[in-house]
Each structure stands twice: as C-alpha cells, then as structure tokens.
mmCIF file of C-alpha atoms in Angstrom:
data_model
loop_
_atom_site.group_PDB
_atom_site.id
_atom_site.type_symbol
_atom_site.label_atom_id
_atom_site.label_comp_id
_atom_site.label_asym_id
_atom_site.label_seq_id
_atom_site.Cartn_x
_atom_site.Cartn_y
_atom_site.Cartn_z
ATOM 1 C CA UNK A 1 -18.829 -13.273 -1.465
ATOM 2 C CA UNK A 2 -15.881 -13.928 0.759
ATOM 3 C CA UNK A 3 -13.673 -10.836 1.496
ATOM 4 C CA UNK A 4 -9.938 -10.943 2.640
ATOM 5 C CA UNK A 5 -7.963 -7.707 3.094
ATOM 6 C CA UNK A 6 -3.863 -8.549 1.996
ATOM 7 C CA UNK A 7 -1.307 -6.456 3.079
ATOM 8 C CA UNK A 8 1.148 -6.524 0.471
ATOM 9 C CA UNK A 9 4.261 -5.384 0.589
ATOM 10 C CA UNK A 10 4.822 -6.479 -3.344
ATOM 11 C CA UNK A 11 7.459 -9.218 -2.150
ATOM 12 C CA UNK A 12 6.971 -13.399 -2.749
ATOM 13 C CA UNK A 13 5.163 -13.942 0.991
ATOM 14 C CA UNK A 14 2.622 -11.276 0.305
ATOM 15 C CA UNK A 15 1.863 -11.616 -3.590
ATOM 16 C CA UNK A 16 1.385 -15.165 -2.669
ATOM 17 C CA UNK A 17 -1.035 -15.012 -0.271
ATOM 18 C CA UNK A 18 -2.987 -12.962 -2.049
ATOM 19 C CA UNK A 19 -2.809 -15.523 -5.044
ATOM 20 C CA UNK A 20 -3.482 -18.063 -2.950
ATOM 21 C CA UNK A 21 -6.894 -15.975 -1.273
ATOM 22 C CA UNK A 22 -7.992 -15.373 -5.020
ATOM 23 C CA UNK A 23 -7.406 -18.977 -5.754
ATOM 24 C CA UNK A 24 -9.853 -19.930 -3.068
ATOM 25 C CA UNK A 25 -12.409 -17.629 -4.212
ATOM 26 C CA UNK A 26 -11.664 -14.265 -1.627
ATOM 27 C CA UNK A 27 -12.760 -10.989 -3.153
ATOM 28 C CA UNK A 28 -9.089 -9.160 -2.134
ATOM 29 C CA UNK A 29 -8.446 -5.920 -0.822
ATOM 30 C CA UNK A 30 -5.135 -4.632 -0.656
ATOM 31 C CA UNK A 31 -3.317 -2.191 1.495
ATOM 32 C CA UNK A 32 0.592 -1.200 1.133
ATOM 33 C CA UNK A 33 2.454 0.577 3.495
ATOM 34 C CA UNK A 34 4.696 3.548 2.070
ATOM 35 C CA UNK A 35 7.402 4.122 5.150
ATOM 36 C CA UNK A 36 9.692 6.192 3.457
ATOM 37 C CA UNK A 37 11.906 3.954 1.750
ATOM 38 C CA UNK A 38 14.548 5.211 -0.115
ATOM 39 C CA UNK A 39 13.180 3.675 -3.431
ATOM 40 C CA UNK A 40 9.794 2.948 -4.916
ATOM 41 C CA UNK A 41 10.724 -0.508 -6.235
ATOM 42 C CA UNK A 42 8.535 -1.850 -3.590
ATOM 43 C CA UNK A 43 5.670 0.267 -4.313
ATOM 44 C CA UNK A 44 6.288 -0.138 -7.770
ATOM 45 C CA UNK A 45 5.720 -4.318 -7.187
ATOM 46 C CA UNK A 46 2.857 -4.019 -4.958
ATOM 47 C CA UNK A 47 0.932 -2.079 -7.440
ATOM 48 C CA UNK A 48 2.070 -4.305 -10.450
ATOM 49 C CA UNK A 49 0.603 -7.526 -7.983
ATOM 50 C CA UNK A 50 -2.735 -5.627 -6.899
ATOM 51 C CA UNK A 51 -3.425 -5.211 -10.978
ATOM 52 C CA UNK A 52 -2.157 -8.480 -12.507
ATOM 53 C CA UNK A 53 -3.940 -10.348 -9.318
ATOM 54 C CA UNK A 54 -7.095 -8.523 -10.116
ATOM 55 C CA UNK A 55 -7.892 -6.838 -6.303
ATOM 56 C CA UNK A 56 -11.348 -5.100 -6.226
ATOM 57 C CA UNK A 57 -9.251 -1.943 -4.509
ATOM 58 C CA UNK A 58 -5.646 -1.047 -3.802
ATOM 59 C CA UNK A 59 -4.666 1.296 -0.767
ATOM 60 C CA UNK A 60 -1.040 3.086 -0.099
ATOM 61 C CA UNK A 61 -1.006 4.043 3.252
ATOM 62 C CA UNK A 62 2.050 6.502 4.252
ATOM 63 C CA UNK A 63 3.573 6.042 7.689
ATOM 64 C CA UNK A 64 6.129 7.712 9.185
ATOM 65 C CA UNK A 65 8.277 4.747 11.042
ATOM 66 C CA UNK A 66 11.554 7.295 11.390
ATOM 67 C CA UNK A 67 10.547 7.916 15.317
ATOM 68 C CA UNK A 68 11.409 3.954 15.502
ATOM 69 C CA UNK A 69 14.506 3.620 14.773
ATOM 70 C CA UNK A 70 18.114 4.570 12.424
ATOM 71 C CA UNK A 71 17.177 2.164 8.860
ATOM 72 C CA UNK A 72 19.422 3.077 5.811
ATOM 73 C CA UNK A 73 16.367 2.639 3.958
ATOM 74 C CA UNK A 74 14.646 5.658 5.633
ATOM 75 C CA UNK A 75 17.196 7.955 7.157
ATOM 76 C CA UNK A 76 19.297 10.018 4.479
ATOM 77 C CA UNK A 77 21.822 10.820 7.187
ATOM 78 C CA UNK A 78 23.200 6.800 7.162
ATOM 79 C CA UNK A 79 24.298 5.138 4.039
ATOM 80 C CA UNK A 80 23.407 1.994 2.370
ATOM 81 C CA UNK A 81 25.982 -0.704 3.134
ATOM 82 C CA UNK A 82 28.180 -2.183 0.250
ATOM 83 C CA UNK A 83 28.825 -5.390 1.876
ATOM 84 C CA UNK A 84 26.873 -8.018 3.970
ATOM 85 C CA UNK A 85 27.534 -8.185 7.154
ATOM 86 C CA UNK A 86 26.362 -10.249 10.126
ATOM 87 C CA UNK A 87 23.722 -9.338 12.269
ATOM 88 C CA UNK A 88 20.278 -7.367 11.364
ATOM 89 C CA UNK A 89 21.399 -5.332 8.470
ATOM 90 C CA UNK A 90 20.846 -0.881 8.938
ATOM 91 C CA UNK A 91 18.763 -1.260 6.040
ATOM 92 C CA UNK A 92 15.973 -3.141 8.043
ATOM 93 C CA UNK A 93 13.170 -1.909 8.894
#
C-alpha cells in the first residue's frame, strides 16, 4: 500500500490534503508541530482531523521556534493585538 506522511497543522490546507491522499488510496501518517502557541486550539483540530480522517498514526512533535523570532503567539512578554493591522501580524509565526 501507498504511504504519504501529512503534516497537519489541523487548518483547511492541511486537513485537505490529507483527505484528498486518503481519497486516492494513501495509507496517512501524520505529524503536528507543537511550537508553543499560546492555545491548543490548533492541536486540539489536528488531532480531531488525524481521528475523523482515519490516519494509521498521529505524531506531536514539540519545537522550540522562540530562538527565531518575537510571535505573540509564543512569547508571553508581547501581547496579542486587538486590531488588524497592516503588514505581517506579531502573532505570526
């Protein structure tokens, strides 16, 4: 059998690759990346997708991306913006 290994971050792009790799007949393997983020909601997704999607095995890998840079999502010192702005937002990462 075909496998694919997914990295899925529990958004639309990655939930529908992986939809579309089980649709072609791809045993999946997924892997999710826990950076620190200041909630789990992504986590939370990802591991809702990996079960209702059916992946033979689901990985959460934890990385530590605060050497690369100042994101509102990962450094408690900043705080989350309350308005959209223009330009790349703190909160990306």
């Amino acid at each position: 059998m075909k496998k694919a290994v997914i990295a899925l971050s529990g958004g639309l792009d990655s939930t529908t690759c992986l939809a579309i790799a089980k649709a072609q007949g791809f045993s999946c393997y997924a892997m999710t990346f826990d950076y620190g983020q200041r909630n789990d909601a992504e986590l939370v997704a990802a591991k809702r997708v990996a079960q209702a999607l059916g992946v033979v095995e689901h990985k959460i890998f934890a990385i530590d991306i605060a050497q690369f840079g100042h994101s509102a999502l990962t450094d408690m010192s900043l705080d989350l913006p309350t308005e959209i702005g223009l330009g790349i937002p703190i909160t990306y990462v």
